[in-house]
mmCIF file as gemmi writes it, N, C-alpha and C atoms, coordinates in Angstrom:
data_model
loop_
_atom_site.group_PDB
_atom_site.id
_atom_site.type_symbol
_atom_site.label_atom_id
_atom_site.label_alt_id
_atom_site.label_comp_id
_atom_site.label_asym_id
_atom_site.label_entity_id
_atom_site.label_seq_id
_atom_site.pdbx_PDB_ins_code
_atom_site.Cartn_x
_atom_site.Cartn_y
_atom_site.Cartn_z
_atom_site.occupancy
_atom_site.B_iso_or_equiv
_atom_site.pdbx_formal_charge
_atom_site.auth_seq_id
_atom_site.auth_asym_id
_atom_site.pdbx_PDB_model_num
ATOM 1 N N . MET Axp A 1 ? 0.84 -1.172 0 1 0 ? 1 A 1
ATOM 2 C CA . MET Axp A 1 ? 0 0 0 1 0 ? 1 A 1
ATOM 3 C C . MET Axp A 1 ? 0.884 1.234 0 1 0 ? 1 A 1
ATOM 4 N N . GLY Axp A 2 ? 0.563 2.219 -0.82 1 0 ? 2 A 1
ATOM 5 C CA . GLY Axp A 2 ? 1.381 3.407 -0.952 1 0 ? 2 A 1
ATOM 6 C C . GLY Axp A 2 ? 1.228 4.361 0.214 1 0 ? 2 A 1
ATOM 7 N N . ASP Axp A 3 ? 2.126 5.34 0.256 1 0 ? 3 A 1
ATOM 8 C CA . ASP Axp A 3 ? 2.104 6.32 1.329 1 0 ? 3 A 1
ATOM 9 C C . ASP Axp A 3 ? 1.165 7.477 1.046 1 0 ? 3 A 1
ATOM 10 N N . ASP Axp A 4 ? 0.739 7.641 -0.203 1 0 ? 4 A 1
ATOM 11 C CA . ASP Axp A 4 ? -0.096 8.776 -0.559 1 0 ? 4 A 1
ATOM 12 C C . ASP Axp A 4 ? -1.537 8.537 -0.135 1 0 ? 4 A 1
ATOM 13 N N . ILE Axp A 5 ? -2.125 9.57 0.427 1 0 ? 5 A 1
ATOM 14 C CA . ILE Axp A 5 ? -3.528 9.544 0.81 1 0 ? 5 A 1
ATOM 15 C C . ILE Axp A 5 ? -4.238 10.552 -0.073 1 0 ? 5 A 1
ATOM 16 N N . HIS Axp A 6 ? -5.202 10.093 -0.839 1 0 ? 6 A 1
ATOM 17 C CA . HIS Axp A 6 ? -5.985 10.995 -1.678 1 0 ? 6 A 1
ATOM 18 C C . HIS Axp A 6 ? -7.456 10.791 -1.365 1 0 ? 6 A 1
ATOM 19 N N . LEU Axp A 7 ? -8.057 11.831 -0.833 1 0 ? 7 A 1
ATOM 20 C CA . LEU Axp A 7 ? -9.488 11.805 -0.562 1 0 ? 7 A 1
ATOM 21 C C . LEU Axp A 7 ? -10.129 12.864 -1.442 1 0 ? 7 A 1
ATOM 22 N N . PRO Axp A 8 ? -11.094 12.485 -2.264 1 0 ? 8 A 1
ATOM 23 C CA . PRO Axp A 8 ? -11.719 13.453 -3.166 1 0 ? 8 A 1
ATOM 24 C C . PRO Axp A 8 ? -12.33 14.625 -2.398 1 0 ? 8 A 1
ATOM 25 N N . ALA Axp A 9 ? -12.161 15.815 -2.946 1 0 ? 9 A 1
ATOM 26 C CA . ALA Axp A 9 ? -12.666 17.02 -2.294 1 0 ? 9 A 1
ATOM 27 C C . ALA Axp A 9 ? -14.171 16.958 -2.079 1 0 ? 9 A 1
ATOM 28 N N . ASP Axp A 10 ? -14.9 16.382 -3.045 1 0 ? 10 A 1
ATOM 29 C CA . ASP Axp A 10 ? -16.356 16.326 -2.872 1 0 ? 10 A 1
ATOM 30 C C . ASP Axp A 10 ? -16.75 15.408 -1.714 1 0 ? 10 A 1
ATOM 31 N N . LEU Axp A 11 ? -15.984 14.362 -1.469 1 0 ? 11 A 1
ATOM 32 C CA . LEU Axp A 11 ? -16.249 13.49 -0.325 1 0 ? 11 A 1
ATOM 33 C C . LEU Axp A 11 ? -15.995 14.242 0.979 1 0 ? 11 A 1
ATOM 34 N N . LEU Axp A 12 ? -14.899 14.968 1.031 1 0 ? 12 A 1
ATOM 35 C CA . LEU Axp A 12 ? -14.58 15.737 2.231 1 0 ? 12 A 1
ATOM 36 C C . LEU Axp A 12 ? -15.629 16.813 2.489 1 0 ? 12 A 1
ATOM 37 N N . GLU Axp A 13 ? -16.107 17.456 1.424 1 0 ? 13 A 1
ATOM 38 C CA . GLU Axp A 13 ? -17.157 18.465 1.566 1 0 ? 13 A 1
ATOM 39 C C . GLU Axp A 13 ? -18.459 17.839 2.051 1 0 ? 13 A 1
ATOM 40 N N . LEU Axp A 14 ? -18.791 16.677 1.523 1 0 ? 14 A 1
ATOM 41 C CA . LEU Axp A 14 ? -20.004 15.972 1.944 1 0 ? 14 A 1
ATOM 42 C C . LEU Axp A 14 ? -19.923 15.607 3.426 1 0 ? 14 A 1
ATOM 43 N N . ILE Axp A 15 ? -18.798 15.077 3.843 1 0 ? 15 A 1
ATOM 44 C CA . ILE Axp A 15 ? -18.625 14.709 5.248 1 0 ? 15 A 1
ATOM 45 C C . ILE Axp A 15 ? -18.734 15.946 6.136 1 0 ? 15 A 1
ATOM 46 N N . SER Axp A 16 ? -18.034 17.005 5.778 1 0 ? 16 A 1
ATOM 47 C CA . SER Axp A 16 ? -18.082 18.232 6.58 1 0 ? 16 A 1
ATOM 48 C C . SER Axp A 16 ? -19.489 18.8 6.641 1 0 ? 16 A 1
ATOM 49 N N . GLY Axp A 17 ? -20.143 18.871 5.495 1 0 ? 17 A 1
ATOM 50 C CA . GLY Axp A 17 ? -21.506 19.401 5.453 1 0 ? 17 A 1
ATOM 51 C C . GLY Axp A 17 ? -22.471 18.584 6.287 1 0 ? 17 A 1
ATOM 52 N N . THR Axp A 18 ? -22.309 17.275 6.25 1 0 ? 18 A 1
ATOM 53 C CA . THR Axp A 18 ? -23.174 16.401 7.038 1 0 ? 18 A 1
ATOM 54 C C . THR Axp A 18 ? -22.936 16.61 8.527 1 0 ? 18 A 1
ATOM 55 N N . LEU Axp A 19 ? -21.689 16.748 8.918 1 0 ? 19 A 1
ATOM 56 C CA . LEU Axp A 19 ? -21.38 16.996 10.327 1 0 ? 19 A 1
ATOM 57 C C . LEU Axp A 19 ? -21.943 18.335 10.794 1 0 ? 19 A 1
ATOM 58 N N . LEU Axp A 20 ? -21.974 19.31 9.897 1 0 ? 20 A 1
ATOM 59 C CA . LEU Axp A 20 ? -22.442 20.647 10.26 1 0 ? 20 A 1
ATOM 60 C C . LEU Axp A 20 ? -23.959 20.774 10.264 1 0 ? 20 A 1
ATOM 61 N N . THR Axp A 21 ? -24.636 20.073 9.346 1 0 ? 21 A 1
ATOM 62 C CA . THR Axp A 21 ? -26.073 20.318 9.187 1 0 ? 21 A 1
ATOM 63 C C . THR Axp A 21 ? -26.942 19.074 9.22 1 0 ? 21 A 1
ATOM 64 N N . GLY Axp A 22 ? -26.344 17.901 9.297 1 0 ? 22 A 1
ATOM 65 C CA . GLY Axp A 22 ? -27.117 16.666 9.237 1 0 ? 22 A 1
ATOM 66 C C . GLY Axp A 22 ? -27.915 16.395 10.496 1 0 ? 22 A 1
ATOM 67 N N . ASP Axp A 23 ? -28.864 15.476 10.366 1 0 ? 23 A 1
ATOM 68 C CA . ASP Axp A 23 ? -29.585 15.025 11.552 1 0 ? 23 A 1
ATOM 69 C C . ASP Axp A 23 ? -28.698 14.036 12.306 1 0 ? 23 A 1
ATOM 70 N N . THR Axp A 24 ? -29.189 13.547 13.423 1 0 ? 24 A 1
ATOM 71 C CA . THR Axp A 24 ? -28.363 12.696 14.284 1 0 ? 24 A 1
ATOM 72 C C . THR Axp A 24 ? -27.842 11.464 13.554 1 0 ? 24 A 1
ATOM 73 N N . ALA Axp A 25 ? -28.699 10.779 12.813 1 0 ? 25 A 1
ATOM 74 C CA . ALA Axp A 25 ? -28.269 9.566 12.1 1 0 ? 25 A 1
ATOM 75 C C . ALA Axp A 25 ? -27.215 9.887 11.044 1 0 ? 25 A 1
ATOM 76 N N . GLU Axp A 26 ? -27.38 11.007 10.351 1 0 ? 26 A 1
ATOM 77 C CA . GLU Axp A 26 ? -26.401 11.404 9.334 1 0 ? 26 A 1
ATOM 78 C C . GLU Axp A 26 ? -25.062 11.77 9.976 1 0 ? 26 A 1
ATOM 79 N N . ILE Axp A 27 ? -25.131 12.442 11.113 1 0 ? 27 A 1
ATOM 80 C CA . ILE Axp A 27 ? -23.906 12.8 11.831 1 0 ? 27 A 1
ATOM 81 C C . ILE Axp A 27 ? -23.151 11.546 12.249 1 0 ? 27 A 1
ATOM 82 N N . VAL Axp A 28 ? -23.883 10.545 12.731 1 0 ? 28 A 1
ATOM 83 C CA . VAL Axp A 28 ? -23.252 9.285 13.133 1 0 ? 28 A 1
ATOM 84 C C . VAL Axp A 28 ? -22.554 8.642 11.942 1 0 ? 28 A 1
ATOM 85 N N . SER Axp A 29 ? -23.209 8.605 10.794 1 0 ? 29 A 1
ATOM 86 C CA . SER Axp A 29 ? -22.596 8.013 9.597 1 0 ? 29 A 1
ATOM 87 C C . SER Axp A 29 ? -21.334 8.768 9.195 1 0 ? 29 A 1
ATOM 88 N N . ALA Axp A 30 ? -21.404 10.093 9.212 1 0 ? 30 A 1
ATOM 89 C CA . ALA Axp A 30 ? -20.238 10.9 8.848 1 0 ? 30 A 1
ATOM 90 C C . ALA Axp A 30 ? -19.105 10.705 9.854 1 0 ? 30 A 1
ATOM 91 N N . ALA Axp A 31 ? -19.436 10.656 11.132 1 0 ? 31 A 1
ATOM 92 C CA . ALA Axp A 31 ? -18.408 10.459 12.161 1 0 ? 31 A 1
ATOM 93 C C . ALA Axp A 31 ? -17.745 9.095 12.013 1 0 ? 31 A 1
ATOM 94 N N . ARG Axp A 32 ? -18.528 8.086 11.689 1 0 ? 32 A 1
ATOM 95 C CA . ARG Axp A 32 ? -17.947 6.755 11.468 1 0 ? 32 A 1
ATOM 96 C C . ARG Axp A 32 ? -16.997 6.764 10.276 1 0 ? 32 A 1
ATOM 97 N N . ALA Axp A 33 ? -17.365 7.494 9.236 1 0 ? 33 A 1
ATOM 98 C CA . ALA Axp A 33 ? -16.495 7.591 8.061 1 0 ? 33 A 1
ATOM 99 C C . ALA Axp A 33 ? -15.184 8.283 8.42 1 0 ? 33 A 1
ATOM 100 N N . VAL Axp A 34 ? -15.283 9.374 9.164 1 0 ? 34 A 1
ATOM 101 C CA . VAL Axp A 34 ? -14.072 10.092 9.581 1 0 ? 34 A 1
ATOM 102 C C . VAL Axp A 34 ? -13.198 9.191 10.44 1 0 ? 34 A 1
ATOM 103 N N . TRP Axp A 35 ? -13.81 8.507 11.395 1 0 ? 35 A 1
ATOM 104 C CA . TRP Axp A 35 ? -13.04 7.621 12.263 1 0 ? 35 A 1
ATOM 105 C C . TRP Axp A 35 ? -12.349 6.539 11.435 1 0 ? 35 A 1
ATOM 106 N N . ALA Axp A 36 ? -13.075 5.942 10.503 1 0 ? 36 A 1
ATOM 107 C CA . ALA Axp A 36 ? -12.496 4.873 9.677 1 0 ? 36 A 1
ATOM 108 C C . ALA Axp A 36 ? -11.318 5.386 8.855 1 0 ? 36 A 1
ATOM 109 N N . LEU Axp A 37 ? -11.419 6.603 8.37 1 0 ? 37 A 1
ATOM 110 C CA . LEU Axp A 37 ? -10.325 7.172 7.583 1 0 ? 37 A 1
ATOM 111 C C . LEU Axp A 37 ? -9.13 7.549 8.459 1 0 ? 37 A 1
ATOM 112 N N . ALA Axp A 38 ? -9.402 8.045 9.654 1 0 ? 38 A 1
ATOM 113 C CA . ALA Axp A 38 ? -8.337 8.616 10.483 1 0 ? 38 A 1
ATOM 114 C C . ALA Axp A 38 ? -7.675 7.628 11.428 1 0 ? 38 A 1
ATOM 115 N N . ALA Axp A 39 ? -8.367 6.593 11.811 1 0 ? 39 A 1
ATOM 116 C CA . ALA Axp A 39 ? -7.825 5.678 12.818 1 0 ? 39 A 1
ATOM 117 C C . ALA Axp A 39 ? -6.503 5.079 12.343 1 0 ? 39 A 1
ATOM 118 N N . ASN Axp A 40 ? -5.484 5.3 13.129 1 0 ? 40 A 1
ATOM 119 C CA . ASN Axp A 40 ? -4.151 4.741 12.862 1 0 ? 40 A 1
ATOM 120 C C . ASN Axp A 40 ? -3.559 5.168 11.52 1 0 ? 40 A 1
ATOM 121 N N . ASN Axp A 41 ? -3.934 6.336 11.022 1 0 ? 41 A 1
ATOM 122 C CA . ASN Axp A 41 ? -3.388 6.807 9.753 1 0 ? 41 A 1
ATOM 123 C C . ASN Axp A 41 ? -3.078 8.299 9.87 1 0 ? 41 A 1
ATOM 124 N N . HIS Axp A 42 ? -1.84 8.604 10.184 1 0 ? 42 A 1
ATOM 125 C CA . HIS Axp A 42 ? -1.426 9.985 10.413 1 0 ? 42 A 1
ATOM 126 C C . HIS Axp A 42 ? -1.653 10.868 9.186 1 0 ? 42 A 1
ATOM 127 N N . LYS Axp A 43 ? -1.333 10.373 8.008 1 0 ? 43 A 1
ATOM 128 C CA . LYS Axp A 43 ? -1.497 11.184 6.793 1 0 ? 43 A 1
ATOM 129 C C . LYS Axp A 43 ? -2.968 11.494 6.53 1 0 ? 43 A 1
ATOM 130 N N . ALA Axp A 44 ? -3.841 10.528 6.774 1 0 ? 44 A 1
ATOM 131 C CA . ALA Axp A 44 ? -5.275 10.782 6.596 1 0 ? 44 A 1
ATOM 132 C C . ALA Axp A 44 ? -5.751 11.837 7.587 1 0 ? 44 A 1
ATOM 133 N N . LYS Axp A 45 ? -5.246 11.794 8.811 1 0 ? 45 A 1
ATOM 134 C CA . LYS Axp A 45 ? -5.605 12.812 9.801 1 0 ? 45 A 1
ATOM 135 C C . LYS Axp A 45 ? -5.21 14.195 9.307 1 0 ? 45 A 1
ATOM 136 N N . LEU Axp A 46 ? -4.012 14.294 8.742 1 0 ? 46 A 1
ATOM 137 C CA . LEU Axp A 46 ? -3.55 15.582 8.227 1 0 ? 46 A 1
ATOM 138 C C . LEU Axp A 46 ? -4.441 16.079 7.1 1 0 ? 46 A 1
ATOM 139 N N . VAL Axp A 47 ? -4.821 15.177 6.187 1 0 ? 47 A 1
ATOM 140 C CA . VAL Axp A 47 ? -5.701 15.547 5.075 1 0 ? 47 A 1
ATOM 141 C C . VAL Axp A 47 ? -7.054 15.999 5.61 1 0 ? 47 A 1
ATOM 142 N N . LEU Axp A 48 ? -7.609 15.249 6.543 1 0 ? 48 A 1
ATOM 143 C CA . LEU Axp A 48 ? -8.912 15.595 7.115 1 0 ? 48 A 1
ATOM 144 C C . LEU Axp A 48 ? -8.85 16.936 7.843 1 0 ? 48 A 1
ATOM 145 N N . ARG Axp A 49 ? -7.795 17.16 8.594 1 0 ? 49 A 1
ATOM 146 C CA . ARG Axp A 49 ? -7.649 18.442 9.296 1 0 ? 49 A 1
ATOM 147 C C . ARG Axp A 49 ? -7.544 19.597 8.315 1 0 ? 49 A 1
ATOM 148 N N . SER Axp A 50 ? -6.697 19.433 7.3 1 0 ? 50 A 1
ATOM 149 C CA . SER Axp A 50 ? -6.486 20.537 6.351 1 0 ? 50 A 1
ATOM 150 C C . SER Axp A 50 ? -7.734 20.821 5.526 1 0 ? 50 A 1
ATOM 151 N N . ALA Axp A 51 ? -8.619 19.842 5.389 1 0 ? 51 A 1
ATOM 152 C CA . ALA Axp A 51 ? -9.867 20.039 4.642 1 0 ? 51 A 1
ATOM 153 C C . ALA Axp A 51 ? -10.981 20.609 5.516 1 0 ? 51 A 1
ATOM 154 N N . GLY Axp A 52 ? -10.698 20.856 6.779 1 0 ? 52 A 1
ATOM 155 C CA . GLY Axp A 52 ? -11.701 21.437 7.664 1 0 ? 52 A 1
ATOM 156 C C . GLY Axp A 52 ? -12.632 20.436 8.32 1 0 ? 52 A 1
ATOM 157 N N . VAL Axp A 53 ? -12.368 19.151 8.128 1 0 ? 53 A 1
ATOM 158 C CA . VAL Axp A 53 ? -13.237 18.128 8.714 1 0 ? 53 A 1
ATOM 159 C C . VAL Axp A 53 ? -13.13 18.148 10.237 1 0 ? 53 A 1
ATOM 160 N N . SER Axp A 54 ? -11.948 18.39 10.751 1 0 ? 54 A 1
ATOM 161 C CA . SER Axp A 54 ? -11.768 18.447 12.201 1 0 ? 54 A 1
ATOM 162 C C . SER Axp A 54 ? -12.626 19.556 12.81 1 0 ? 54 A 1
ATOM 163 N N . ALA Axp A 55 ? -12.652 20.712 12.162 1 0 ? 55 A 1
ATOM 164 C CA . ALA Axp A 55 ? -13.485 21.819 12.641 1 0 ? 55 A 1
ATOM 165 C C . ALA Axp A 55 ? -14.967 21.462 12.561 1 0 ? 55 A 1
ATOM 166 N N . ALA Axp A 56 ? -15.356 20.735 11.518 1 0 ? 56 A 1
ATOM 167 C CA . ALA Axp A 56 ? -16.751 20.315 11.385 1 0 ? 56 A 1
ATOM 168 C C . ALA Axp A 56 ? -17.128 19.321 12.48 1 0 ? 56 A 1
ATOM 169 N N . VAL Axp A 57 ? -16.205 18.426 12.819 1 0 ? 57 A 1
ATOM 170 C CA . VAL Axp A 57 ? -16.449 17.488 13.924 1 0 ? 57 A 1
ATOM 171 C C . VAL Axp A 57 ? -16.647 18.276 15.214 1 0 ? 57 A 1
ATOM 172 N N . HIS Axp A 58 ? -15.78 19.243 15.452 1 0 ? 58 A 1
ATOM 173 C CA . HIS Axp A 58 ? -15.891 20.057 16.666 1 0 ? 58 A 1
ATOM 174 C C . HIS Axp A 58 ? -17.227 20.808 16.7 1 0 ? 58 A 1
ATOM 175 N N . SER Axp A 59 ? -17.641 21.364 15.574 1 0 ? 59 A 1
ATOM 176 C CA . SER Axp A 59 ? -18.936 22.051 15.502 1 0 ? 59 A 1
ATOM 177 C C . SER Axp A 59 ? -20.086 21.088 15.758 1 0 ? 59 A 1
ATOM 178 N N . GLY Axp A 60 ? -19.96 19.877 15.229 1 0 ? 60 A 1
ATOM 179 C CA . GLY Axp A 60 ? -20.978 18.858 15.475 1 0 ? 60 A 1
ATOM 180 C C . GLY Axp A 60 ? -21.078 18.513 16.947 1 0 ? 60 A 1
ATOM 181 N N . VAL Axp A 61 ? -19.938 18.43 17.617 1 0 ? 61 A 1
ATOM 182 C CA . VAL Axp A 61 ? -19.924 18.178 19.062 1 0 ? 61 A 1
ATOM 183 C C . VAL Axp A 61 ? -20.68 19.292 19.781 1 0 ? 61 A 1
ATOM 184 N N . GLN Axp A 62 ? -20.369 20.526 19.442 1 0 ? 62 A 1
ATOM 185 C CA . GLN Axp A 62 ? -21.027 21.661 20.096 1 0 ? 62 A 1
ATOM 186 C C . GLN Axp A 62 ? -22.532 21.659 19.835 1 0 ? 62 A 1
ATOM 187 N N . ARG Axp A 63 ? -22.912 21.357 18.604 1 0 ? 63 A 1
ATOM 188 C CA . ARG Axp A 63 ? -24.334 21.338 18.254 1 0 ? 63 A 1
ATOM 189 C C . ARG Axp A 63 ? -25.063 20.244 19.022 1 0 ? 63 A 1
ATOM 190 N N . LEU Axp A 64 ? -24.474 19.06 19.097 1 0 ? 64 A 1
ATOM 191 C CA . LEU Axp A 64 ? -25.12 17.959 19.813 1 0 ? 64 A 1
ATOM 192 C C . LEU Axp A 64 ? -25.128 18.183 21.322 1 0 ? 64 A 1
ATOM 193 N N . GLU Axp A 65 ? -24.127 18.88 21.844 1 0 ? 65 A 1
ATOM 194 C CA . GLU Axp A 65 ? -24.127 19.181 23.281 1 0 ? 65 A 1
ATOM 195 C C . GLU Axp A 65 ? -25.34 20.018 23.659 1 0 ? 65 A 1
ATOM 196 N N . ARG Axp A 66 ? -25.739 20.905 22.765 1 0 ? 66 A 1
ATOM 197 C CA . ARG Axp A 66 ? -26.902 21.753 23.036 1 0 ? 66 A 1
ATOM 198 C C . ARG Axp A 66 ? -28.212 20.983 22.909 1 0 ? 66 A 1
ATOM 199 N N . ALA Axp A 67 ? -28.211 19.915 22.114 1 0 ? 67 A 1
ATOM 200 C CA . ALA Axp A 67 ? -29.458 19.212 21.807 1 0 ? 67 A 1
ATOM 201 C C . ALA Axp A 67 ? -29.499 17.773 22.295 1 0 ? 67 A 1
ATOM 202 N N . ALA Axp A 68 ? -28.475 17.335 22.999 1 0 ? 68 A 1
ATOM 203 C CA . ALA Axp A 68 ? -28.367 15.912 23.351 1 0 ? 68 A 1
ATOM 204 C C . ALA Axp A 68 ? -29.25 15.561 24.543 1 0 ? 68 A 1
ATOM 205 N N . ARG Axp A 69 ? -30.531 15.368 24.264 1 0 ? 69 A 1
ATOM 206 C CA . ARG Axp A 69 ? -31.452 14.956 25.317 1 0 ? 69 A 1
ATOM 207 C C . ARG Axp A 69 ? -31.894 13.512 25.136 1 0 ? 69 A 1
ATOM 208 N N . ASP Axp A 70 ? -32.036 13.1 23.906 1 0 ? 70 A 1
ATOM 209 C CA . ASP Axp A 70 ? -32.473 11.724 23.672 1 0 ? 70 A 1
ATOM 210 C C . ASP Axp A 70 ? -31.254 10.797 23.602 1 0 ? 70 A 1
ATOM 211 N N . PRO Axp A 71 ? -31.464 9.508 23.856 1 0 ? 71 A 1
ATOM 212 C CA . PRO Axp A 71 ? -30.341 8.559 23.877 1 0 ? 71 A 1
ATOM 213 C C . PRO Axp A 71 ? -29.552 8.503 22.566 1 0 ? 71 A 1
ATOM 214 N N . ALA Axp A 72 ? -30.223 8.614 21.425 1 0 ? 72 A 1
ATOM 215 C CA . ALA Axp A 72 ? -29.51 8.563 20.141 1 0 ? 72 A 1
ATOM 216 C C . ALA Axp A 72 ? -28.553 9.745 20.008 1 0 ? 72 A 1
ATOM 217 N N . ALA Axp A 73 ? -28.997 10.918 20.402 1 0 ? 73 A 1
ATOM 218 C CA . ALA Axp A 73 ? -28.14 12.102 20.329 1 0 ? 73 A 1
ATOM 219 C C . ALA Axp A 73 ? -26.977 11.983 21.311 1 0 ? 73 A 1
ATOM 220 N N . GLN Axp A 74 ? -27.221 11.396 22.469 1 0 ? 74 A 1
ATOM 221 C CA . GLN Axp A 74 ? -26.143 11.205 23.442 1 0 ? 74 A 1
ATOM 222 C C . GLN Axp A 74 ? -25.089 10.238 22.911 1 0 ? 74 A 1
ATOM 223 N N . ARG Axp A 75 ? -25.539 9.158 22.259 1 0 ? 75 A 1
ATOM 224 C CA . ARG Axp A 75 ? -24.584 8.211 21.659 1 0 ? 75 A 1
ATOM 225 C C . ARG Axp A 75 ? -23.813 8.877 20.524 1 0 ? 75 A 1
ATOM 226 N N . ALA Axp A 76 ? -24.511 9.682 19.725 1 0 ? 76 A 1
ATOM 227 C CA . ALA Axp A 76 ? -23.846 10.406 18.637 1 0 ? 76 A 1
ATOM 228 C C . ALA Axp A 76 ? -22.8 11.361 19.198 1 0 ? 76 A 1
ATOM 229 N N . LEU Axp A 77 ? -23.128 12.013 20.297 1 0 ? 77 A 1
ATOM 230 C CA . LEU Axp A 77 ? -22.181 12.926 20.935 1 0 ? 77 A 1
ATOM 231 C C . LEU Axp A 77 ? -20.944 12.173 21.416 1 0 ? 77 A 1
ATOM 232 N N . GLN Axp A 78 ? -21.138 10.997 21.996 1 0 ? 78 A 1
ATOM 233 C CA . GLN Axp A 78 ? -19.997 10.188 22.432 1 0 ? 78 A 1
ATOM 234 C C . GLN Axp A 78 ? -19.112 9.81 21.245 1 0 ? 78 A 1
ATOM 235 N N . LEU Axp A 79 ? -19.736 9.393 20.144 1 0 ? 79 A 1
ATOM 236 C CA . LEU Axp A 79 ? -18.978 9.018 18.949 1 0 ? 79 A 1
ATOM 237 C C . LEU Axp A 79 ? -18.214 10.211 18.388 1 0 ? 79 A 1
ATOM 238 N N . LEU Axp A 80 ? -18.875 11.363 18.308 1 0 ? 80 A 1
ATOM 239 C CA . LEU Axp A 80 ? -18.202 12.556 17.786 1 0 ? 80 A 1
ATOM 240 C C . LEU Axp A 80 ? -17.054 12.989 18.695 1 0 ? 80 A 1
ATOM 241 N N . THR Axp A 81 ? -17.261 12.899 19.987 1 0 ? 81 A 1
ATOM 242 C CA . THR Axp A 81 ? -16.201 13.262 20.926 1 0 ? 81 A 1
ATOM 243 C C . THR Axp A 81 ? -14.995 12.346 20.738 1 0 ? 81 A 1
ATOM 244 N N . TYR Axp A 82 ? -15.252 11.061 20.6 1 0 ? 82 A 1
ATOM 245 C CA . TYR Axp A 82 ? -14.166 10.105 20.361 1 0 ? 82 A 1
ATOM 246 C C . TYR Axp A 82 ? -13.488 10.389 19.013 1 0 ? 82 A 1
ATOM 247 N N . THR Axp A 83 ? -14.286 10.653 17.987 1 0 ? 83 A 1
ATOM 248 C CA . THR Axp A 83 ? -13.741 10.955 16.66 1 0 ? 83 A 1
ATOM 249 C C . THR Axp A 83 ? -12.873 12.208 16.718 1 0 ? 83 A 1
ATOM 250 N N . ASN Axp A 84 ? -13.322 13.208 17.454 1 0 ? 84 A 1
ATOM 251 C CA . ASN Axp A 84 ? -12.551 14.431 17.618 1 0 ? 84 A 1
ATOM 252 C C . ASN Axp A 84 ? -11.206 14.13 18.273 1 0 ? 84 A 1
ATOM 253 N N . THR Axp A 85 ? -11.207 13.261 19.27 1 0 ? 85 A 1
ATOM 254 C CA . THR Axp A 85 ? -9.961 12.862 19.932 1 0 ? 85 A 1
ATOM 255 C C . THR Axp A 85 ? -9.025 12.152 18.958 1 0 ? 85 A 1
ATOM 256 N N . VAL Axp A 86 ? -9.57 11.263 18.144 1 0 ? 86 A 1
ATOM 257 C CA . VAL Axp A 86 ? -8.764 10.545 17.15 1 0 ? 86 A 1
ATOM 258 C C . VAL Axp A 86 ? -8.111 11.529 16.186 1 0 ? 86 A 1
ATOM 259 N N . LEU Axp A 87 ? -8.865 12.527 15.748 1 0 ? 87 A 1
ATOM 260 C CA . LEU Axp A 87 ? -8.32 13.504 14.801 1 0 ? 87 A 1
ATOM 261 C C . LEU Axp A 87 ? -7.229 14.365 15.428 1 0 ? 87 A 1
ATOM 262 N N . GLN Axp A 88 ? -7.323 14.624 16.713 1 0 ? 88 A 1
ATOM 263 C CA . GLN Axp A 88 ? -6.366 15.519 17.368 1 0 ? 88 A 1
ATOM 264 C C . GLN Axp A 88 ? -5.06 14.826 17.736 1 0 ? 88 A 1
ATOM 265 N N . THR Axp A 89 ? -5.092 13.508 17.898 1 0 ? 89 A 1
ATOM 266 C CA . THR Axp A 89 ? -3.865 12.809 18.278 1 0 ? 89 A 1
ATOM 267 C C . THR Axp A 89 ? -2.963 12.624 17.064 1 0 ? 89 A 1
ATOM 268 N N . THR Axp A 90 ? -1.673 12.613 17.319 1 0 ? 90 A 1
ATOM 269 C CA . THR Axp A 90 ? -0.731 12.457 16.206 1 0 ? 90 A 1
ATOM 270 C C . THR Axp A 90 ? -0.138 11.079 16.173 1 0 ? 90 A 1
């Protein structure tokens, strides 16, 4: 497997947009995608950060913190918080 990480810009925009404006289920799907891309892959983390996905994850955390009353939103908040941690670690 090569060292180059290429993620299409439209995919990154879709993920960011979903994290910023999606409903709870959509946010969970986007967070899972980010986690899958970033887990144990430093270069992917750098690409995701530079594309603004990290900021979108953080915004999603803030949005869910304000609205996390139901169990699904609380689970989504936990996933986003974990995803945010994965993105921040080097």
